[in-house]
C-alpha cells in the first residue's frame, strides 16, 4: 500500500484516489466486526447506532434519500432502508462505486455484510430477519453514482430533484483540505435538500480520518465551527452530539442533524 498521507503538493482527493483500495480496506477494517464489547468504540457502531436512532425517531421523513460519500460500505444506508424507499448512494471514487455495486447486484464475490445485518436486526428488535434487511436495502438502493462534494453541482449532473434527506458519514474529512473547503462542502450538500429537508452528518472533529496507517488532512474542527457552517447555509434545528474515542489517534466523533429552512 502506498503512503496515504497527503503532502503539501497534492490535495486530499488526489492522495485518496491514488492510495485507496476498497476491498483491502473492507477486509482489514470491517471483516472482524461482531457487534460485541470489543467493537464498542468502533466507527461502525457509531454510524449504525446513531443513524438507527435518527431515522427511528421519525424526525426526518419522506421517500428520497441521498448518501454522499458512501464509499464501498453500506453502513450509512442500513437503517435508512427501513424508512426510505428511494435511496441514492454516491462516491468520488469509481473503485468504491464498483465495490458497492457488486453487493447491490448480489455478486457472490462481494464483501460479506452478514454480521452487520445481524446487528441491525437486533437494533430493530428482531422485527426483520437479517436476510430480509439485506433484501430491503437492495430494493431501496436505486442508484450508485459519482459525486464530488467540492463542486456546487455535487452529483455532477445537469439537474437533480431535491432530496428529502441527505446523509454523509466521514466524507468531508477526506474530501476537504481546508476549513473553508469544508464549510463550502456543507453548503454544497445542503443545496441538494428540499426546503424543510433533513441533513445528517457524522464525522470526526479531530479530523483523524484514517486510511491504512496515515491520516489525511491536518486541520481540527470544533462544534462552533460546524454549527456556524450549518447556519450559514440555511439550516436550523441543529443538534450536535459528540463522543470522545482514544484509539491509534484521539477522535471526537460527532453526529449532527439539521433542517433546511
mmCIF file of C-alpha atoms in Angstrom:
data_model
loop_
_atom_site.group_PDB
_atom_site.id
_atom_site.type_symbol
_atom_site.label_atom_id
_atom_site.label_comp_id
_atom_site.label_asym_id
_atom_site.label_seq_id
_atom_site.Cartn_x
_atom_site.Cartn_y
_atom_site.Cartn_z
ATOM 1 C CA UNK A 1 0.000 0.000 0.000
ATOM 2 C CA UNK A 2 1.307 3.399 -0.960
ATOM 3 C CA UNK A 3 1.811 6.026 1.718
ATOM 4 C CA UNK A 4 -1.654 7.522 2.182
ATOM 5 C CA UNK A 5 -0.635 10.832 3.708
ATOM 6 C CA UNK A 6 -1.341 13.887 1.583
ATOM 7 C CA UNK A 7 1.596 16.236 1.025
ATOM 8 C CA UNK A 8 1.543 19.985 0.544
ATOM 9 C CA UNK A 9 1.809 19.428 -3.208
ATOM 10 C CA UNK A 10 -1.220 17.187 -3.605
ATOM 11 C CA UNK A 11 -4.809 17.509 -2.487
ATOM 12 C CA UNK A 12 -6.518 15.104 -0.125
ATOM 13 C CA UNK A 13 -8.703 13.924 -3.022
ATOM 14 C CA UNK A 14 -5.667 13.225 -5.217
ATOM 15 C CA UNK A 15 -3.964 11.253 -2.465
ATOM 16 C CA UNK A 16 -7.158 9.346 -1.701
ATOM 17 C CA UNK A 17 -7.587 8.449 -5.379
ATOM 18 C CA UNK A 18 -4.066 7.077 -5.647
ATOM 19 C CA UNK A 19 -3.935 5.209 -2.349
ATOM 20 C CA UNK A 20 -7.353 3.763 -1.630
ATOM 21 C CA UNK A 21 -8.059 0.076 -2.289
ATOM 22 C CA UNK A 22 -11.649 -0.546 -1.248
ATOM 23 C CA UNK A 23 -11.621 -4.318 -0.850
ATOM 24 C CA UNK A 24 -8.370 -4.245 1.140
ATOM 25 C CA UNK A 25 -9.925 -1.554 3.316
ATOM 26 C CA UNK A 26 -13.089 -3.598 3.936
ATOM 27 C CA UNK A 27 -11.194 -6.808 4.626
ATOM 28 C CA UNK A 28 -8.875 -5.098 7.112
ATOM 29 C CA UNK A 29 -11.283 -2.821 8.969
ATOM 30 C CA UNK A 30 -14.732 -4.412 8.634
ATOM 31 C CA UNK A 31 -14.324 -8.186 8.500
ATOM 32 C CA UNK A 32 -13.742 -8.766 12.232
ATOM 33 C CA UNK A 33 -16.905 -6.957 13.391
ATOM 34 C CA UNK A 34 -19.263 -8.991 15.557
ATOM 35 C CA UNK A 35 -21.117 -6.275 17.476
ATOM 36 C CA UNK A 36 -19.704 -7.243 20.883
ATOM 37 C CA UNK A 37 -17.969 -5.108 23.525
ATOM 38 C CA UNK A 38 -14.713 -5.230 21.593
ATOM 39 C CA UNK A 39 -16.417 -3.068 18.943
ATOM 40 C CA UNK A 40 -17.945 -0.573 21.396
ATOM 41 C CA UNK A 41 -15.697 2.336 20.342
ATOM 42 C CA UNK A 42 -15.699 1.463 16.665
ATOM 43 C CA UNK A 43 -16.711 3.859 13.945
ATOM 44 C CA UNK A 44 -19.005 1.116 12.630
ATOM 45 C CA UNK A 45 -21.118 1.064 15.784
ATOM 46 C CA UNK A 46 -21.079 4.845 15.990
ATOM 47 C CA UNK A 47 -22.531 5.112 12.489
ATOM 48 C CA UNK A 48 -25.118 2.356 12.831
ATOM 49 C CA UNK A 49 -26.358 3.269 16.314
ATOM 50 C CA UNK A 50 -26.742 6.955 15.588
ATOM 51 C CA UNK A 51 -28.454 6.526 12.230
ATOM 52 C CA UNK A 52 -30.780 3.911 13.706
ATOM 53 C CA UNK A 53 -31.804 6.422 16.382
ATOM 54 C CA UNK A 54 -32.144 9.304 13.942
ATOM 55 C CA UNK A 55 -34.337 7.538 11.411
ATOM 56 C CA UNK A 56 -36.268 5.588 14.021
ATOM 57 C CA UNK A 57 -37.230 8.831 15.759
ATOM 58 C CA UNK A 58 -39.259 9.897 12.733
ATOM 59 C CA UNK A 59 -37.827 13.420 12.844
ATOM 60 C CA UNK A 60 -36.970 13.163 9.141
ATOM 61 C CA UNK A 61 -39.454 11.596 6.776
ATOM 62 C CA UNK A 62 -40.019 11.252 3.062
ATOM 63 C CA UNK A 63 -39.221 8.896 0.210
ATOM 64 C CA UNK A 64 -35.937 10.010 -1.351
ATOM 65 C CA UNK A 65 -32.612 9.892 0.498
ATOM 66 C CA UNK A 66 -29.122 10.686 -0.795
ATOM 67 C CA UNK A 67 -25.995 9.350 0.870
ATOM 68 C CA UNK A 68 -22.886 11.349 -0.052
ATOM 69 C CA UNK A 69 -19.517 9.644 0.157
ATOM 70 C CA UNK A 70 -20.924 6.168 0.703
ATOM 71 C CA UNK A 71 -17.595 4.572 -0.161
ATOM 72 C CA UNK A 72 -17.579 0.790 -0.559
ATOM 73 C CA UNK A 73 -19.647 0.374 2.620
ATOM 74 C CA UNK A 74 -23.396 0.003 3.219
ATOM 75 C CA UNK A 75 -23.388 1.148 6.866
ATOM 76 C CA UNK A 76 -24.826 4.613 6.320
ATOM 77 C CA UNK A 77 -27.898 3.328 4.475
ATOM 78 C CA UNK A 78 -28.705 0.204 6.507
ATOM 79 C CA UNK A 79 -31.257 1.801 8.838
ATOM 80 C CA UNK A 80 -32.399 4.310 6.232
ATOM 81 C CA UNK A 81 -33.692 1.478 4.052
ATOM 82 C CA UNK A 82 -36.472 0.807 6.559
ATOM 83 C CA UNK A 83 -37.880 4.303 6.128
ATOM 84 C CA UNK A 84 -36.835 5.498 2.650
ATOM 85 C CA UNK A 85 -37.809 3.546 -0.466
ATOM 86 C CA UNK A 86 -35.661 5.507 -2.927
ATOM 87 C CA UNK A 87 -32.004 5.703 -1.900
ATOM 88 C CA UNK A 88 -29.161 7.077 -3.999
ATOM 89 C CA UNK A 89 -25.614 6.187 -2.933
ATOM 90 C CA UNK A 90 -22.665 8.190 -4.222
ATOM 91 C CA UNK A 91 -18.899 8.306 -4.056
ATOM 92 C CA UNK A 92 -15.986 10.165 -5.624
ATOM 93 C CA UNK A 93 -14.025 7.027 -6.494
ATOM 94 C CA UNK A 94 -15.075 4.687 -9.272
ATOM 95 C CA UNK A 95 -13.468 1.733 -7.463
ATOM 96 C CA UNK A 96 -15.668 2.387 -4.430
ATOM 97 C CA UNK A 97 -18.784 2.623 -6.559
ATOM 98 C CA UNK A 98 -17.869 -0.630 -8.292
ATOM 99 C CA UNK A 99 -17.323 -2.427 -4.979
ATOM 100 C CA UNK A 100 -20.660 -1.175 -3.638
ATOM 101 C CA UNK A 101 -22.496 -2.032 -6.854
ATOM 102 C CA UNK A 102 -21.188 -5.604 -6.626
ATOM 103 C CA UNK A 103 -23.065 -6.049 -3.370
ATOM 104 C CA UNK A 104 -26.209 -4.340 -4.676
ATOM 105 C CA UNK A 105 -26.171 -6.680 -7.682
ATOM 106 C CA UNK A 106 -25.778 -9.743 -5.487
ATOM 107 C CA UNK A 107 -22.340 -10.630 -6.818
ATOM 108 C CA UNK A 108 -21.077 -13.684 -4.872
ATOM 109 C CA UNK A 109 -17.607 -12.072 -4.797
ATOM 110 C CA UNK A 110 -18.925 -9.010 -2.936
ATOM 111 C CA UNK A 111 -17.937 -8.321 0.670
ATOM 112 C CA UNK A 112 -19.961 -10.276 3.256
ATOM 113 C CA UNK A 113 -22.001 -7.835 5.362
ATOM 114 C CA UNK A 114 -23.830 -10.590 7.276
ATOM 115 C CA UNK A 115 -22.592 -9.542 10.736
ATOM 116 C CA UNK A 116 -23.865 -6.013 10.149
ATOM 117 C CA UNK A 117 -27.315 -7.185 9.058
ATOM 118 C CA UNK A 118 -27.492 -9.308 12.201
ATOM 119 C CA UNK A 119 -26.585 -6.281 14.320
ATOM 120 C CA UNK A 120 -29.193 -4.065 12.644
ATOM 121 C CA UNK A 121 -31.774 -6.804 13.104
ATOM 122 C CA UNK A 122 -31.107 -6.715 16.848
ATOM 123 C CA UNK A 123 -31.347 -2.904 16.885
ATOM 124 C CA UNK A 124 -34.733 -3.205 15.206
ATOM 125 C CA UNK A 125 -35.909 -5.614 17.888
ATOM 126 C CA UNK A 126 -35.620 -8.630 15.600
ATOM 127 C CA UNK A 127 -38.683 -7.370 13.728
ATOM 128 C CA UNK A 128 -36.908 -8.241 10.463
ATOM 129 C CA UNK A 129 -34.534 -11.114 9.815
ATOM 130 C CA UNK A 130 -31.009 -10.232 8.612
ATOM 131 C CA UNK A 131 -31.683 -11.641 5.128
ATOM 132 C CA UNK A 132 -34.876 -9.588 4.888
ATOM 133 C CA UNK A 133 -32.957 -6.426 5.763
ATOM 134 C CA UNK A 134 -30.432 -7.210 3.030
ATOM 135 C CA UNK A 135 -33.263 -7.651 0.521
ATOM 136 C CA UNK A 136 -34.875 -4.439 1.758
ATOM 137 C CA UNK A 137 -31.681 -2.500 1.226
ATOM 138 C CA UNK A 138 -31.051 -3.888 -2.254
ATOM 139 C CA UNK A 139 -34.579 -2.929 -3.241
ATOM 140 C CA UNK A 140 -34.228 0.592 -1.812
ATOM 141 C CA UNK A 141 -30.899 1.469 -3.470
ATOM 142 C CA UNK A 142 -31.943 2.803 -6.853
ATOM 143 C CA UNK A 143 -28.568 4.142 -7.992
ATOM 144 C CA UNK A 144 -24.861 4.311 -7.174
ATOM 145 C CA UNK A 145 -23.478 7.479 -8.751
ATOM 146 C CA UNK A 146 -20.435 9.732 -8.917
ATOM 147 C CA UNK A 147 -20.195 12.699 -6.552
ATOM 148 C CA UNK A 148 -17.737 15.464 -5.734
ATOM 149 C CA UNK A 149 -18.614 17.391 -2.596
ATOM 150 C CA UNK A 150 -16.192 20.166 -3.553
ATOM 151 C CA UNK A 151 -18.363 21.080 -6.530
ATOM 152 C CA UNK A 152 -21.531 23.123 -6.228
ATOM 153 C CA UNK A 153 -23.072 20.513 -8.529
ATOM 154 C CA UNK A 154 -22.275 17.644 -6.163
ATOM 155 C CA UNK A 155 -23.759 14.865 -8.286
ATOM 156 C CA UNK A 156 -22.180 16.221 -11.468
ATOM 157 C CA UNK A 157 -25.476 16.163 -13.364
ATOM 158 C CA UNK A 158 -27.317 18.862 -15.279
ATOM 159 C CA UNK A 159 -30.236 18.752 -12.878
ATOM 160 C CA UNK A 160 -31.464 16.711 -9.944
ATOM 161 C CA UNK A 161 -34.663 16.796 -7.951
ATOM 162 C CA UNK A 162 -34.034 17.799 -4.333
ATOM 163 C CA UNK A 163 -33.982 15.060 -1.711
ATOM 164 C CA UNK A 164 -35.978 14.668 1.481
ATOM 165 C CA UNK A 165 -32.840 13.767 3.426
ATOM 166 C CA UNK A 166 -29.107 13.968 2.742
ATOM 167 C CA UNK A 167 -26.716 11.852 4.811
ATOM 168 C CA UNK A 168 -22.930 11.912 4.855
ATOM 169 C CA UNK A 169 -20.605 9.908 7.099
ATOM 170 C CA UNK A 170 -16.898 10.749 7.464
ATOM 171 C CA UNK A 171 -16.778 12.185 3.940
ATOM 172 C CA UNK A 172 -15.872 15.853 4.304
ATOM 173 C CA UNK A 173 -12.750 14.941 6.282
ATOM 174 C CA UNK A 174 -11.433 13.040 3.265
ATOM 175 C CA UNK A 175 -12.614 15.470 0.617
ATOM 176 C CA UNK A 176 -11.538 18.808 2.092
ATOM 177 C CA UNK A 177 -8.058 20.273 2.543
ATOM 178 C CA UNK A 178 -9.022 23.418 4.482
ATOM 179 C CA UNK A 179 -11.738 24.684 6.839
ATOM 180 C CA UNK A 180 -13.073 26.952 4.071
ATOM 181 C CA UNK A 181 -13.377 23.965 1.756
ATOM 182 C CA UNK A 182 -15.151 22.017 4.494
ATOM 183 C CA UNK A 183 -17.582 24.891 5.040
ATOM 184 C CA UNK A 184 -18.295 25.062 1.308
ATOM 185 C CA UNK A 185 -18.845 21.293 1.251
ATOM 186 C CA UNK A 186 -21.571 21.638 3.888
ATOM 187 C CA UNK A 187 -23.256 24.198 1.656
ATOM 188 C CA UNK A 188 -22.971 22.011 -1.413
ATOM 189 C CA UNK A 189 -24.659 19.156 0.449
ATOM 190 C CA UNK A 190 -27.416 21.398 1.781
ATOM 191 C CA UNK A 191 -28.191 22.652 -1.734
ATOM 192 C CA UNK A 192 -29.455 19.170 -2.620
ATOM 193 C CA UNK A 193 -32.196 19.253 0.031
ATOM 194 C CA UNK A 194 -35.818 20.186 -0.291
ATOM 195 C CA UNK A 195 -36.925 23.116 1.846
ATOM 196 C CA UNK A 196 -37.649 21.527 5.207
ATOM 197 C CA UNK A 197 -35.474 18.531 4.353
ATOM 198 C CA UNK A 198 -33.072 16.926 6.798
ATOM 199 C CA UNK A 199 -29.279 16.877 6.816
ATOM 200 C CA UNK A 200 -27.434 14.209 8.823
ATOM 201 C CA UNK A 201 -23.655 14.454 9.195
ATOM 202 C CA UNK A 202 -21.302 12.119 11.014
ATOM 203 C CA UNK A 203 -17.593 12.732 11.279
ATOM 204 C CA UNK A 204 -14.593 13.460 13.463
ATOM 205 C CA UNK A 205 -13.929 16.925 14.855
ATOM 206 C CA UNK A 206 -10.289 15.917 15.337
ATOM 207 C CA UNK A 207 -10.220 15.146 11.621
ATOM 208 C CA UNK A 208 -8.211 11.988 12.161
ATOM 209 C CA UNK A 209 -9.720 10.068 9.278
ATOM 210 C CA UNK A 210 -7.526 7.056 8.638
ATOM 211 C CA UNK A 211 -6.939 5.010 5.531
ATOM 212 C CA UNK A 212 -4.488 2.246 6.308
ATOM 213 C CA UNK A 213 -1.902 3.847 8.629
ATOM 214 C CA UNK A 214 -1.875 7.535 7.764
ATOM 215 C CA UNK A 215 -4.270 10.371 8.402
ATOM 216 C CA UNK A 216 -5.210 12.675 5.578
ATOM 217 C CA UNK A 217 -5.857 16.354 6.285
ATOM 218 C CA UNK A 218 -4.500 18.042 9.399
ATOM 219 C CA UNK A 219 -6.889 20.822 10.417
ATOM 220 C CA UNK A 220 -9.016 20.415 13.538
ATOM 221 C CA UNK A 221 -12.693 21.304 13.634
ATOM 222 C CA UNK A 222 -14.922 22.192 16.560
ATOM 223 C CA UNK A 223 -18.613 22.290 17.337
ATOM 224 C CA UNK A 224 -18.861 26.074 16.979
ATOM 225 C CA UNK A 225 -17.326 25.927 13.503
ATOM 226 C CA UNK A 226 -19.675 23.136 12.412
ATOM 227 C CA UNK A 227 -22.725 24.891 13.820
ATOM 228 C CA UNK A 228 -21.772 28.139 12.109
ATOM 229 C CA UNK A 229 -21.288 26.348 8.783
ATOM 230 C CA UNK A 230 -24.766 24.847 9.048
ATOM 231 C CA UNK A 231 -26.383 28.167 9.990
ATOM 232 C CA UNK A 232 -24.542 29.961 7.184
ATOM 233 C CA UNK A 233 -26.020 27.560 4.663
ATOM 234 C CA UNK A 234 -29.612 27.918 5.799
ATOM 235 C CA UNK A 235 -30.000 25.209 8.438
ATOM 236 C CA UNK A 236 -31.987 25.333 11.647
ATOM 237 C CA UNK A 237 -32.998 22.870 14.395
ATOM 238 C CA UNK A 238 -29.316 21.962 14.697
ATOM 239 C CA UNK A 239 -28.350 19.236 17.157
ATOM 240 C CA UNK A 240 -24.743 18.063 17.586
ATOM 241 C CA UNK A 241 -23.693 15.131 19.745
ATOM 242 C CA UNK A 242 -20.025 14.362 20.452
ATOM 243 C CA UNK A 243 -18.288 11.184 21.606
ATOM 244 C CA UNK A 244 -14.589 11.062 22.507
ATOM 245 C CA UNK A 245 -12.648 7.976 21.443
ATOM 246 C CA UNK A 246 -8.964 7.258 22.038
ATOM 247 C CA UNK A 247 -7.526 4.687 19.671
ATOM 248 C CA UNK A 248 -4.418 4.957 17.484
ATOM 249 C CA UNK A 249 -5.284 8.660 17.241
ATOM 250 C CA UNK A 250 -7.675 10.546 19.533
ATOM 251 C CA UNK A 251 -11.035 11.109 17.856
ATOM 252 C CA UNK A 252 -14.019 13.290 18.642
ATOM 253 C CA UNK A 253 -16.854 11.677 16.718
ATOM 254 C CA UNK A 254 -19.849 13.877 16.070
ATOM 255 C CA UNK A 255 -23.409 13.223 14.943
ATOM 256 C CA UNK A 256 -25.162 16.341 13.664
ATOM 257 C CA UNK A 257 -28.716 16.765 12.436
ATOM 258 C CA UNK A 258 -30.262 19.886 10.958
ATOM 259 C CA UNK A 259 -33.174 21.007 8.861
ATOM 260 C CA UNK A 260 -33.007 23.230 5.790
ATOM 261 C CA UNK A 261 -35.041 26.369 6.354
#
